Short mmCIF file of C-alpha atoms in Angstrom, two decimals:
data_model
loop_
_atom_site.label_atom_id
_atom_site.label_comp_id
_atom_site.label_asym_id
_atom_site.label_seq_id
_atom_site.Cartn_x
_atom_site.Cartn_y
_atom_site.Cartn_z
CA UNK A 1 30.48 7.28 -20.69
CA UNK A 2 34.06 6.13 -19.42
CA UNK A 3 32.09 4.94 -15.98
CA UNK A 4 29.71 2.89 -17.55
CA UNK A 5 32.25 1.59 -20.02
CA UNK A 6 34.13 0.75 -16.69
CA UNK A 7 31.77 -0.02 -13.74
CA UNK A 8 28.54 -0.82 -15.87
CA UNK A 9 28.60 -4.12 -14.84
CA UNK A 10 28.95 -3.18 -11.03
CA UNK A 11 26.48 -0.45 -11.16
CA UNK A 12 24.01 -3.10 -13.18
CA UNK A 13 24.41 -5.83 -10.05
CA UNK A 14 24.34 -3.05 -7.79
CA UNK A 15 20.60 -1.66 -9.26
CA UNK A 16 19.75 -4.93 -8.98
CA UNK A 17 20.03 -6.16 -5.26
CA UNK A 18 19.47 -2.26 -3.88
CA UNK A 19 15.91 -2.97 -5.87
CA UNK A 20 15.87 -6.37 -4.32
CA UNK A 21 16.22 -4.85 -0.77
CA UNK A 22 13.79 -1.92 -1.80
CA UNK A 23 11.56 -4.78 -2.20
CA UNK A 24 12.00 -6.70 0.47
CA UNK A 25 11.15 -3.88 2.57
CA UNK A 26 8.06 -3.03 0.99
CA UNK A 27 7.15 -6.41 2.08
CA UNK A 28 8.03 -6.21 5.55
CA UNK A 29 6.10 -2.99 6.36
CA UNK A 30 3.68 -1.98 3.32
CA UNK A 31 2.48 -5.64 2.75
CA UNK A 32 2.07 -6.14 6.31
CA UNK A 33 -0.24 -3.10 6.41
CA UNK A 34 -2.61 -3.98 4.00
CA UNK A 35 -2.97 -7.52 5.48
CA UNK A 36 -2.70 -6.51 9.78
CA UNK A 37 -6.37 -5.49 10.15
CA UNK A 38 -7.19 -9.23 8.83
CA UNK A 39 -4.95 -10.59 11.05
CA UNK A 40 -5.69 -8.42 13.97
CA UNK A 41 -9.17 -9.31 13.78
CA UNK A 42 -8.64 -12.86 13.62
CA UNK A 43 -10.54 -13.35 9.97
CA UNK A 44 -6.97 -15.29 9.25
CA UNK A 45 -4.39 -16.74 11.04
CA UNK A 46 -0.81 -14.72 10.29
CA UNK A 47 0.46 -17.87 8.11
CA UNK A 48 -2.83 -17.26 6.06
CA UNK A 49 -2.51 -14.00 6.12
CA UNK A 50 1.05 -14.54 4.58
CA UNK A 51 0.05 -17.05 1.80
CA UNK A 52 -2.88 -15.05 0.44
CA UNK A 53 -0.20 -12.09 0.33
CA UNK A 54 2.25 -14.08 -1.02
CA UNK A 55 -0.17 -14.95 -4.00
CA UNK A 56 -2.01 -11.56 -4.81
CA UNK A 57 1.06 -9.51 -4.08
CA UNK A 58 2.88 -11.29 -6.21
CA UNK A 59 0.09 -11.61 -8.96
CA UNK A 60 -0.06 -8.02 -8.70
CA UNK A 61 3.29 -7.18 -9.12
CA UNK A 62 3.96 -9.38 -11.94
CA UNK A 63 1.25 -9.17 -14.16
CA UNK A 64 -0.16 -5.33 -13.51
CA UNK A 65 3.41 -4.02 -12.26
CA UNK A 66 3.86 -2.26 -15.36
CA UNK A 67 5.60 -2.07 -19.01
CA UNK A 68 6.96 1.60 -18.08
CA UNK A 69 7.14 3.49 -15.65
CA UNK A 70 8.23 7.13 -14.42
CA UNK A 71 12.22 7.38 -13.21
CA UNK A 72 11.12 9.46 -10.68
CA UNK A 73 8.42 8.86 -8.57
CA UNK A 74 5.52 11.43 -8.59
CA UNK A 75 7.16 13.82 -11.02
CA UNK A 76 9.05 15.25 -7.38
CA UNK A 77 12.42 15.91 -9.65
CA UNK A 78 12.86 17.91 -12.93
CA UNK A 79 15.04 14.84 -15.19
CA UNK A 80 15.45 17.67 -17.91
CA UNK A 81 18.13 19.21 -15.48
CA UNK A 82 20.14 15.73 -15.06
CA UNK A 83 20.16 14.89 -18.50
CA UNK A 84 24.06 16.35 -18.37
CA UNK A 85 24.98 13.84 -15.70
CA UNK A 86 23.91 10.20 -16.15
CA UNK A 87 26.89 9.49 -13.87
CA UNK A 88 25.10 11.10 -11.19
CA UNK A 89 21.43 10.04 -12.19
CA UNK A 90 22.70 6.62 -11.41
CA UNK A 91 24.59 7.40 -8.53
CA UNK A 92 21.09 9.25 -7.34
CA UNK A 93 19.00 6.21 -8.18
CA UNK A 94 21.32 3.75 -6.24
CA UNK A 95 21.58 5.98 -3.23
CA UNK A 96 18.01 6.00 -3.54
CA UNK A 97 17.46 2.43 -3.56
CA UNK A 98 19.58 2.00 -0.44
CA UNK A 99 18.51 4.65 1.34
CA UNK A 100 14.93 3.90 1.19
CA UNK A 101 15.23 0.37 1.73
CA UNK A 102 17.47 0.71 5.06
CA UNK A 103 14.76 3.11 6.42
CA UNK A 104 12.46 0.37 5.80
CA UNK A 105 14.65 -1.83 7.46
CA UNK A 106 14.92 0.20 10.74
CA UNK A 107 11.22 1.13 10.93
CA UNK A 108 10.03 -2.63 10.60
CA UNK A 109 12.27 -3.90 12.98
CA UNK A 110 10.52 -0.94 15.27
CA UNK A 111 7.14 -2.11 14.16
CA UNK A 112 6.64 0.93 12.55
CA UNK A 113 3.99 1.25 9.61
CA UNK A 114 5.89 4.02 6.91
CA UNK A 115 4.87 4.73 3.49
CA UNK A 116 7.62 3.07 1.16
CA UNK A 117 6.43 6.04 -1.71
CA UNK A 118 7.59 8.74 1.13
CA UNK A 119 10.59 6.46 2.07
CA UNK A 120 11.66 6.63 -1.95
CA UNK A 121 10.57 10.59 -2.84
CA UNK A 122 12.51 11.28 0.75
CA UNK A 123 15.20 10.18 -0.60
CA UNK A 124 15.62 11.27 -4.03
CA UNK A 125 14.16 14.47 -3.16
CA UNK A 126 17.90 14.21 -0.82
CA UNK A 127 19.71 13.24 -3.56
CA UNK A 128 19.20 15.97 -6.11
CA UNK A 129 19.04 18.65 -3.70
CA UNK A 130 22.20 18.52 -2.57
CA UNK A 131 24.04 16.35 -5.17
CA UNK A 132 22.46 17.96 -8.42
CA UNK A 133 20.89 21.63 -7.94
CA UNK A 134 17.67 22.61 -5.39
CA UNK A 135 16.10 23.76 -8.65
CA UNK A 136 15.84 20.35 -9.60
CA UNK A 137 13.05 19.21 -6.76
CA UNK A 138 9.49 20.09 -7.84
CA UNK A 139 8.86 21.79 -4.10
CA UNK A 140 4.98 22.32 -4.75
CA UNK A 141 4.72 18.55 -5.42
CA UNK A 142 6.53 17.68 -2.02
CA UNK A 143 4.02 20.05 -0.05
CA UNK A 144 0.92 17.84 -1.67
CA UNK A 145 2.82 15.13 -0.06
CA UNK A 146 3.26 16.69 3.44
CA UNK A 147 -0.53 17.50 2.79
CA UNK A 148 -1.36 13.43 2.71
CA UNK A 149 -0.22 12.94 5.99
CA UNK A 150 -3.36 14.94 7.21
CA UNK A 151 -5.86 13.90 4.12
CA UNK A 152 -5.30 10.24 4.04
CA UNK A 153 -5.51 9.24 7.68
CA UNK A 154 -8.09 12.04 8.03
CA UNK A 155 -10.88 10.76 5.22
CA UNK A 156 -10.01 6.93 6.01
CA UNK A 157 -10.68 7.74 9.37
CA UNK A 158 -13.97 9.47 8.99
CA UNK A 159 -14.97 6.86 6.21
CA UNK A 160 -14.67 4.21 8.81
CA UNK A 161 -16.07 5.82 11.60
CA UNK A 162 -19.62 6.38 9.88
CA UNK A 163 -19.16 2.59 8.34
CA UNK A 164 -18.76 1.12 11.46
CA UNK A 165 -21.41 2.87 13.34
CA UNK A 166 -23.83 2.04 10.60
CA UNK A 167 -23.00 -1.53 10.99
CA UNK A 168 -23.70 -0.87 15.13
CA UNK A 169 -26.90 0.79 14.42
CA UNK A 170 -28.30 -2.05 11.76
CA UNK A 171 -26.80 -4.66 13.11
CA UNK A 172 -24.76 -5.28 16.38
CA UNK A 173 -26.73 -2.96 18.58
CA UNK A 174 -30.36 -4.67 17.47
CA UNK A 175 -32.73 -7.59 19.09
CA UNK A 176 -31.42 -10.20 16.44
CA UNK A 177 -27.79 -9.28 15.42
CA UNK A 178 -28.22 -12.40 12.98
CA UNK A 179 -30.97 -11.78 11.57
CA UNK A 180 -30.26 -8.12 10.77
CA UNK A 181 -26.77 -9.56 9.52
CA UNK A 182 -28.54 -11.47 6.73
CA UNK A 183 -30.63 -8.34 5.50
CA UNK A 184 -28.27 -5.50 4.98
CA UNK A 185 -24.56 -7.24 4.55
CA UNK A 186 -25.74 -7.61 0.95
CA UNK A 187 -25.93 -4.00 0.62
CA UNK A 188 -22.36 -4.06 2.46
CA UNK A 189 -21.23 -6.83 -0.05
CA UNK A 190 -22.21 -4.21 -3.04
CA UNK A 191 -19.87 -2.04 -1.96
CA UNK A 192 -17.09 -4.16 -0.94
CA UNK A 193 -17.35 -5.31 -4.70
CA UNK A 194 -17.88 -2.16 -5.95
CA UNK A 195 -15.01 0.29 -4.22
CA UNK A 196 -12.06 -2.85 -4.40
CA UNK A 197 -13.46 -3.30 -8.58
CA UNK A 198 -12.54 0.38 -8.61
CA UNK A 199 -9.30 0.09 -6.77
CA UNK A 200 -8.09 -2.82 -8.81
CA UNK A 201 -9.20 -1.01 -12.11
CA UNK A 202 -7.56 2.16 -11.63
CA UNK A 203 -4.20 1.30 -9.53
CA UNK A 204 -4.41 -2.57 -10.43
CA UNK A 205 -4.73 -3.35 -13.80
CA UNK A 206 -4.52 0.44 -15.56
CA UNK A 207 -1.14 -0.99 -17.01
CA UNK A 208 -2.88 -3.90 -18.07
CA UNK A 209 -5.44 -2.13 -19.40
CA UNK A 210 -3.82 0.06 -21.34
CA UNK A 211 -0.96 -2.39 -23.10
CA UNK A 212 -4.14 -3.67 -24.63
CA UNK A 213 -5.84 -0.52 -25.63
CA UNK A 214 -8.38 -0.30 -22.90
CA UNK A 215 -8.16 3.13 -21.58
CA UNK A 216 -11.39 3.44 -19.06
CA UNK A 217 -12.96 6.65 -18.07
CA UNK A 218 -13.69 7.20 -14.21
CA UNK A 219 -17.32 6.85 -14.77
CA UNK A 220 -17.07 3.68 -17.35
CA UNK A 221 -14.80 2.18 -14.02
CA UNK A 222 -18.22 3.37 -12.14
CA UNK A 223 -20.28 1.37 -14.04
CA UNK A 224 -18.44 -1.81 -14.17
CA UNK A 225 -17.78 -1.61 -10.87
CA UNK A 226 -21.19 -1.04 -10.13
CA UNK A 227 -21.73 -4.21 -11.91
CA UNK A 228 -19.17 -6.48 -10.41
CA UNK A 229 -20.60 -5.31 -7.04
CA UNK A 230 -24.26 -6.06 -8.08
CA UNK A 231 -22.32 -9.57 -8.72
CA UNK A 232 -20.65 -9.69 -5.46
CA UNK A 233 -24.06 -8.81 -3.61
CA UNK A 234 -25.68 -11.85 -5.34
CA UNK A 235 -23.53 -14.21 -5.06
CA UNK A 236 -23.17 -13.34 -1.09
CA UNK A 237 -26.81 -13.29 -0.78
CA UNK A 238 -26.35 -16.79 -1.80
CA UNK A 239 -23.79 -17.78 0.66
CA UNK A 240 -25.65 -16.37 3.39
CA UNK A 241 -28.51 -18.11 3.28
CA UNK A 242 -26.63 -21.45 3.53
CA UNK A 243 -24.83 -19.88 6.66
CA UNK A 244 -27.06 -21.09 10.20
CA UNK A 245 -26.37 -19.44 13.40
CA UNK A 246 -24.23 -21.16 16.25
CA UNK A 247 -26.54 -21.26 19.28
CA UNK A 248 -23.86 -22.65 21.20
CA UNK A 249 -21.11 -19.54 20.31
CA UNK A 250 -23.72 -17.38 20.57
CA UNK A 251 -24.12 -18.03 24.29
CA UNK A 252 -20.34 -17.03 25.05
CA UNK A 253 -20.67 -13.85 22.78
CA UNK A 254 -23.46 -12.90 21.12
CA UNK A 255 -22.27 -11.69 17.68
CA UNK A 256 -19.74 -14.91 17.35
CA UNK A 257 -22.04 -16.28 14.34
CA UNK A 258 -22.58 -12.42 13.06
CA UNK A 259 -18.40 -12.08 12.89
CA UNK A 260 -18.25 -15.13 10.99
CA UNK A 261 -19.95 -13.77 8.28
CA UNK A 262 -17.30 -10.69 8.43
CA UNK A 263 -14.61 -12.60 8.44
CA UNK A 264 -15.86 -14.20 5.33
CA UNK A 265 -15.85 -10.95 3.89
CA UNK A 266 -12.48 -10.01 4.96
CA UNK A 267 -10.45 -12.63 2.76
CA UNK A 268 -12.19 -11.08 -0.11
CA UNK A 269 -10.98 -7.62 0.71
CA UNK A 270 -7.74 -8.69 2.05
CA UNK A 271 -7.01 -10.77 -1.53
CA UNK A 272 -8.27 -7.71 -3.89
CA UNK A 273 -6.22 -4.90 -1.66
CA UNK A 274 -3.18 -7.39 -2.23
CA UNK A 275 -3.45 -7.28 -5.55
CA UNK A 276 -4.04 -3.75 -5.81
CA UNK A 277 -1.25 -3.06 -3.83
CA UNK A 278 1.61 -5.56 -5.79
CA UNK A 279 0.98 -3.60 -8.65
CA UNK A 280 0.94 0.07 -7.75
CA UNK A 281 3.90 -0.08 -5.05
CA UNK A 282 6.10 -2.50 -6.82
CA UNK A 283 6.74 1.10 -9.04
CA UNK A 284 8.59 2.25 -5.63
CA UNK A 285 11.12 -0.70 -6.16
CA UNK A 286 11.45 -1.88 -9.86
CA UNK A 287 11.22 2.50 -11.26
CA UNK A 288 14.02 3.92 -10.07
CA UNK A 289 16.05 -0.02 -10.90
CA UNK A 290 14.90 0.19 -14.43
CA UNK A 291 15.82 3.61 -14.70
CA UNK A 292 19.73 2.55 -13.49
CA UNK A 293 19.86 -0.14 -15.77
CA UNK A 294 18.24 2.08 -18.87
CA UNK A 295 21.08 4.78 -18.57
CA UNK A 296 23.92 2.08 -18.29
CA UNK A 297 22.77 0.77 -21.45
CA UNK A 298 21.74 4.03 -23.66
CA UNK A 299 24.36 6.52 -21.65
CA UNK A 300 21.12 8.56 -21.70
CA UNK A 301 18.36 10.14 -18.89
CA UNK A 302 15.26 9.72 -20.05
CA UNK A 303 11.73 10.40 -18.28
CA UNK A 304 10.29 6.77 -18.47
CA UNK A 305 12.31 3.47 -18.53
CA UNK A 306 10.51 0.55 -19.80
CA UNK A 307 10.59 -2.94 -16.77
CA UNK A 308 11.68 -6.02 -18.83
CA UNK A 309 9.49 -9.21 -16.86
CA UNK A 310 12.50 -10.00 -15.34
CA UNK A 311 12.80 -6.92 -13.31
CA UNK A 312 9.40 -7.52 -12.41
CA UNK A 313 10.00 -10.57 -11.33
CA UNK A 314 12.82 -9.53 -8.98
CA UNK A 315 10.33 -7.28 -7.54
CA UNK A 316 7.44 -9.37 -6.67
CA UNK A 317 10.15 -11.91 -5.05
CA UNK A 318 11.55 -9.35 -2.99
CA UNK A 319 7.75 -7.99 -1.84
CA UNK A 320 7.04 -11.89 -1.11
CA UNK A 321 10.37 -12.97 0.97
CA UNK A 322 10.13 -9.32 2.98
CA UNK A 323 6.39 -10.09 4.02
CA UNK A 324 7.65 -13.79 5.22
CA UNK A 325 10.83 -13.01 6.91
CA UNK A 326 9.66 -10.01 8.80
CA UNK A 327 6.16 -8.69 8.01
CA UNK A 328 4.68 -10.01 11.68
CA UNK A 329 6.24 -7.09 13.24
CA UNK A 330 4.42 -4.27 11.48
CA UNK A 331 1.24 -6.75 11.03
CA UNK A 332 0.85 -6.93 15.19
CA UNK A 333 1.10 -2.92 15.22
CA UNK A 334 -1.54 -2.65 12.92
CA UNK A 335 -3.89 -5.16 13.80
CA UNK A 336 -3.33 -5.30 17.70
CA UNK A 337 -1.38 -2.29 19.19
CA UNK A 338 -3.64 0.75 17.63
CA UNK A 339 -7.38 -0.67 19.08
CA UNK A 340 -9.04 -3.90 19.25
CA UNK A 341 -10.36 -5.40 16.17
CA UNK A 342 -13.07 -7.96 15.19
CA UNK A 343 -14.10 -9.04 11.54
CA UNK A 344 -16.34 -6.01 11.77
CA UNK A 345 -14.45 -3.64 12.63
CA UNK A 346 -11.52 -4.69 10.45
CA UNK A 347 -13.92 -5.22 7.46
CA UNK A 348 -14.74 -1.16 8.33
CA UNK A 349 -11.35 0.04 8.24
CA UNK A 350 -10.57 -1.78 4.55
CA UNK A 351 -13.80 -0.91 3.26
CA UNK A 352 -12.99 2.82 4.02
CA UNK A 353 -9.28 2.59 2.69
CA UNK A 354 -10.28 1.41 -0.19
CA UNK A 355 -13.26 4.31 -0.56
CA UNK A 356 -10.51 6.81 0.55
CA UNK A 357 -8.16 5.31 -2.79
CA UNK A 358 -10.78 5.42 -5.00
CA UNK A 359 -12.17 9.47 -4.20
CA UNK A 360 -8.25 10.17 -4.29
CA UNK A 361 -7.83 8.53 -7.75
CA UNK A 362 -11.23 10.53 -8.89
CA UNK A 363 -9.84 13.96 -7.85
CA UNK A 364 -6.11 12.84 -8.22
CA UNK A 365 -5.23 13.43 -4.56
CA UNK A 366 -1.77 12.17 -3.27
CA UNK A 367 -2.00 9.45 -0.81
CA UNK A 368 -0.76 6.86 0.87
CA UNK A 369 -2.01 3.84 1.02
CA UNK A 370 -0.22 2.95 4.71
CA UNK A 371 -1.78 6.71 6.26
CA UNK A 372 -4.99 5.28 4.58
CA UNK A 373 -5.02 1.81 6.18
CA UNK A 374 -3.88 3.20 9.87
CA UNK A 375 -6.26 6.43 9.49
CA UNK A 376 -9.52 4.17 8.75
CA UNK A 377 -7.95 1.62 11.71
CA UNK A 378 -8.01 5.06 14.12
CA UNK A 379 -11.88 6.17 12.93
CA UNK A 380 -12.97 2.46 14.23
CA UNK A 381 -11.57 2.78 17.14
CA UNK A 382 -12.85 6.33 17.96
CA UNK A 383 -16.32 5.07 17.19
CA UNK A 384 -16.45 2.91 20.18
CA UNK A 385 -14.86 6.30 22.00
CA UNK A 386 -11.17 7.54 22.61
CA UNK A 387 -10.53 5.22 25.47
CA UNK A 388 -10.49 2.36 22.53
CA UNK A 389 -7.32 3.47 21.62
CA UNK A 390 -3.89 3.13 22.23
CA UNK A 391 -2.30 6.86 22.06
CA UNK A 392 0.88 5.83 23.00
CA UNK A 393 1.18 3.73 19.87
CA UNK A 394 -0.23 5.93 17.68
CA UNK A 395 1.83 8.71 18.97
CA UNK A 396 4.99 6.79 18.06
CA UNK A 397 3.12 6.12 14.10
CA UNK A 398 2.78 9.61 13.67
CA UNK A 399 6.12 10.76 14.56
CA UNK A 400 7.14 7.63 12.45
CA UNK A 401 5.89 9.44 9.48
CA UNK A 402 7.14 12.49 10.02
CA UNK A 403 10.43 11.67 10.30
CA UNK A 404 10.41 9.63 7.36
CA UNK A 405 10.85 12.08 4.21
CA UNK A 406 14.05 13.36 6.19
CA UNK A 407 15.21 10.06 7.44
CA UNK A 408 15.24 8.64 3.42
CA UNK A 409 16.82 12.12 1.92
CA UNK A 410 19.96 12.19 4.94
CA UNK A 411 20.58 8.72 4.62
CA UNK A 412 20.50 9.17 0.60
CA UNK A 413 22.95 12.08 0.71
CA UNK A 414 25.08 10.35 2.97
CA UNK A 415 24.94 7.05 0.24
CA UNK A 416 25.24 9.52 -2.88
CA UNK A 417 28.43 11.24 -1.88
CA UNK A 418 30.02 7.44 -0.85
CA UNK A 419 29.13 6.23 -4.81
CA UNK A 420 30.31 9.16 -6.06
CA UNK A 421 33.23 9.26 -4.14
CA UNK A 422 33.89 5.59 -4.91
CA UNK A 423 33.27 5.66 -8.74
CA UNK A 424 34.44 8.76 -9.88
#
């Protein structure tokens, strides 16, 4: 208690701009994920791109960030066997912070598209390994995390493979692209509506939802997703028939008139996954912040810490100036380096990441949402044959993620015995 009584204030500023930098780099590379197959396909300019992040991030991370959340990330460390040593729970969490964040850093100035929820575990899993006791790291939980480096790019990728050779086989590769356009992208619309309902409802709004006593079942999300898609169908059935085809951009490229009615498409998916996104990875940021700032308060380690608005706040800034300052860099790997995209092909790839979140929320797989995004980007490429693809690039992603859980737990150790050199 002696080091709080001393250095709380210190540690409390500290919790607070580590988060902010946590923040900023989820920006800068997780942001710029979700958005790069928009802007890579040319359904928004990069400044658009940026604006609609700005707002649905932000929206996200605010208002479904969260009343409480877990300390500790994915339940990867046992906080029964730190409940002896606030001083180094802190000293954990700030190391934490850092760490993760300057990994972001370094991969986003590389263009390289990392998961910020393996950036954080990495490094906490680092932390209390070596600083607290190896018994403390849940080591079955970290395996189903090596394990969603192969499932998430894996089912996006096969997702958005069959997607976009459906839309080849109604559409594109047909007599009157157009006209075929106009009779099943409906059907396409239904599910856009219905898989980014589910997303937002369970990784959205379930904090939302729950501060005001909704708790949903998987299948009552089914059904009003279902209905918000039969919504979404309608209303685009609408739209289209007000859309005419452009004889004259037609004769350049055939599907020009076709693509505009993807890209169309596209800022609807790009705005929901946004939102989606604020809210569930803000956690990575603003959990292990709040938990700091609960223990310098209460002198006590507790399992959940609840996020005043304020710390919310801090998050969704730092998510919003991280995409702005430097989220072109990751946004150009992912939307032009992998494989050439149009609004087809791009609306393929988010269509299957968010089908690949919501049969991982229904069967409570580990994912991540980055290995999602650049696995269903990969499966539209392959379906217009390996050659499509940039393996070069791709190589330099996977190693990227690989190296990532060690990266964030070395530079975390390093960072944890500094603090606890310096404080104690």
């Amino acid at each position: 208690m002696t080091l709080f009584a001393e250095y709380g204030q210190v540690l409390f500023v500290l919790a607070c701009v580590f988060g902010l930098f946590m923040a900023w780099g989820i920006g800068a590379n997780d942001v710029s994920n979700a958005m790069g197959t928009s802007v890579g396909s040319r359904a928004l300019t990069m400044k658009q791109a940026i604006v609609i992040a700005m707002v649905f991030e932000f929206a996200g991370a605010y208002l479904a960030g969260g009343e409480v959340t877990e300390t500790i990330r994915s339940g990867i460390v046992d906080v029964s066997v730190m409940t002896n040593h606030p001083d180094l729970f802190v000293f954990g969490m700030l190391s934490s912070l850092l760490a993760a964040g300057s990994w972001l850093l370094i991969a986003s100035i590389l263009g390289w598209p990392v998961s910020t929820t393996h950036s954080i575990v990495g490094a906490i899993i680092g932390f209390a390994a070596v600083g607290i006791s190896v018994d403390a790291v849940q080591w079955g939980q970290v395996w189903g995390i090596v394990g969603s480096w192969v499932t998430s790019p894996l089912v996006a990728g096969i997702l958005s493979f069959w997607i976009f050779r459906s839309v080849q086989y109604l559409i594109l590769d047909t007599e009157d692209p157009f006209a075929n356009a106009k009779r099943y992208i409906p059907f396409y619309m239904f599910a856009v509506g219905f898989f980014l309902s589910m997303v937002t409802i369970l990784k959205g709004l379930k904090y939302v939802l729950k501060e005001h006593q909704l708790d949903f079942s998987f299948m009552q999300s089914v059904m009003i997703a279902a209905l918000i898609g039969l919504i979404v169908a309608g209303i685009g059935t609408y739209l289209l028939s007000r859309i005419t085809q452009d004889a004259a951009a037609d004769k350049n490229n055939r599907f020009s008139s076709v693509e505009r009615v993807f890209g169309v498409l596209m800022i609807f998916t790009a705005c929901s996954m946004a939102f989606a996104h604020g809210s569930n990875d803000v956690a990575n940021a603003v959990g292990p912040m709040a938990a700091v700032i609960s223990v310098i308060q209460s002198g006590e380690v507790g399992a959940k810490a609840a996020v005043s608005p304020w710390i919310l706040l801090l998050g969704g800034v730092g998510i919003v100036v991280g995409l702005a300052t430097y989220g072109y860099k990751v946004m150009i790997t992912i939307g032009k380096k992998i494989t050439e995209l149009t609004p087809s092909r791009g609306f393929a790839a988010e269509m299957a990441a968010a089908a690949t979140v919501v049969i991982a929320s229904g069967i409570g797989l580990p994912i991540s949402t980055t290995h999602t995004l650049v696995g269903a980007v990969l499966g539209v490429g392959l379906a217009r044959g390996i050659g499509a693809l940039n393996l070069r690039v791709i190589g330099g992603i996977f190693a990227s993620w690989v190296i990532t859980l060690p990266a964030g737990a070395g530079l975390s150790i390093l960072f944890f015995f500094f603090f606890k050199g310096v404080f104690s």
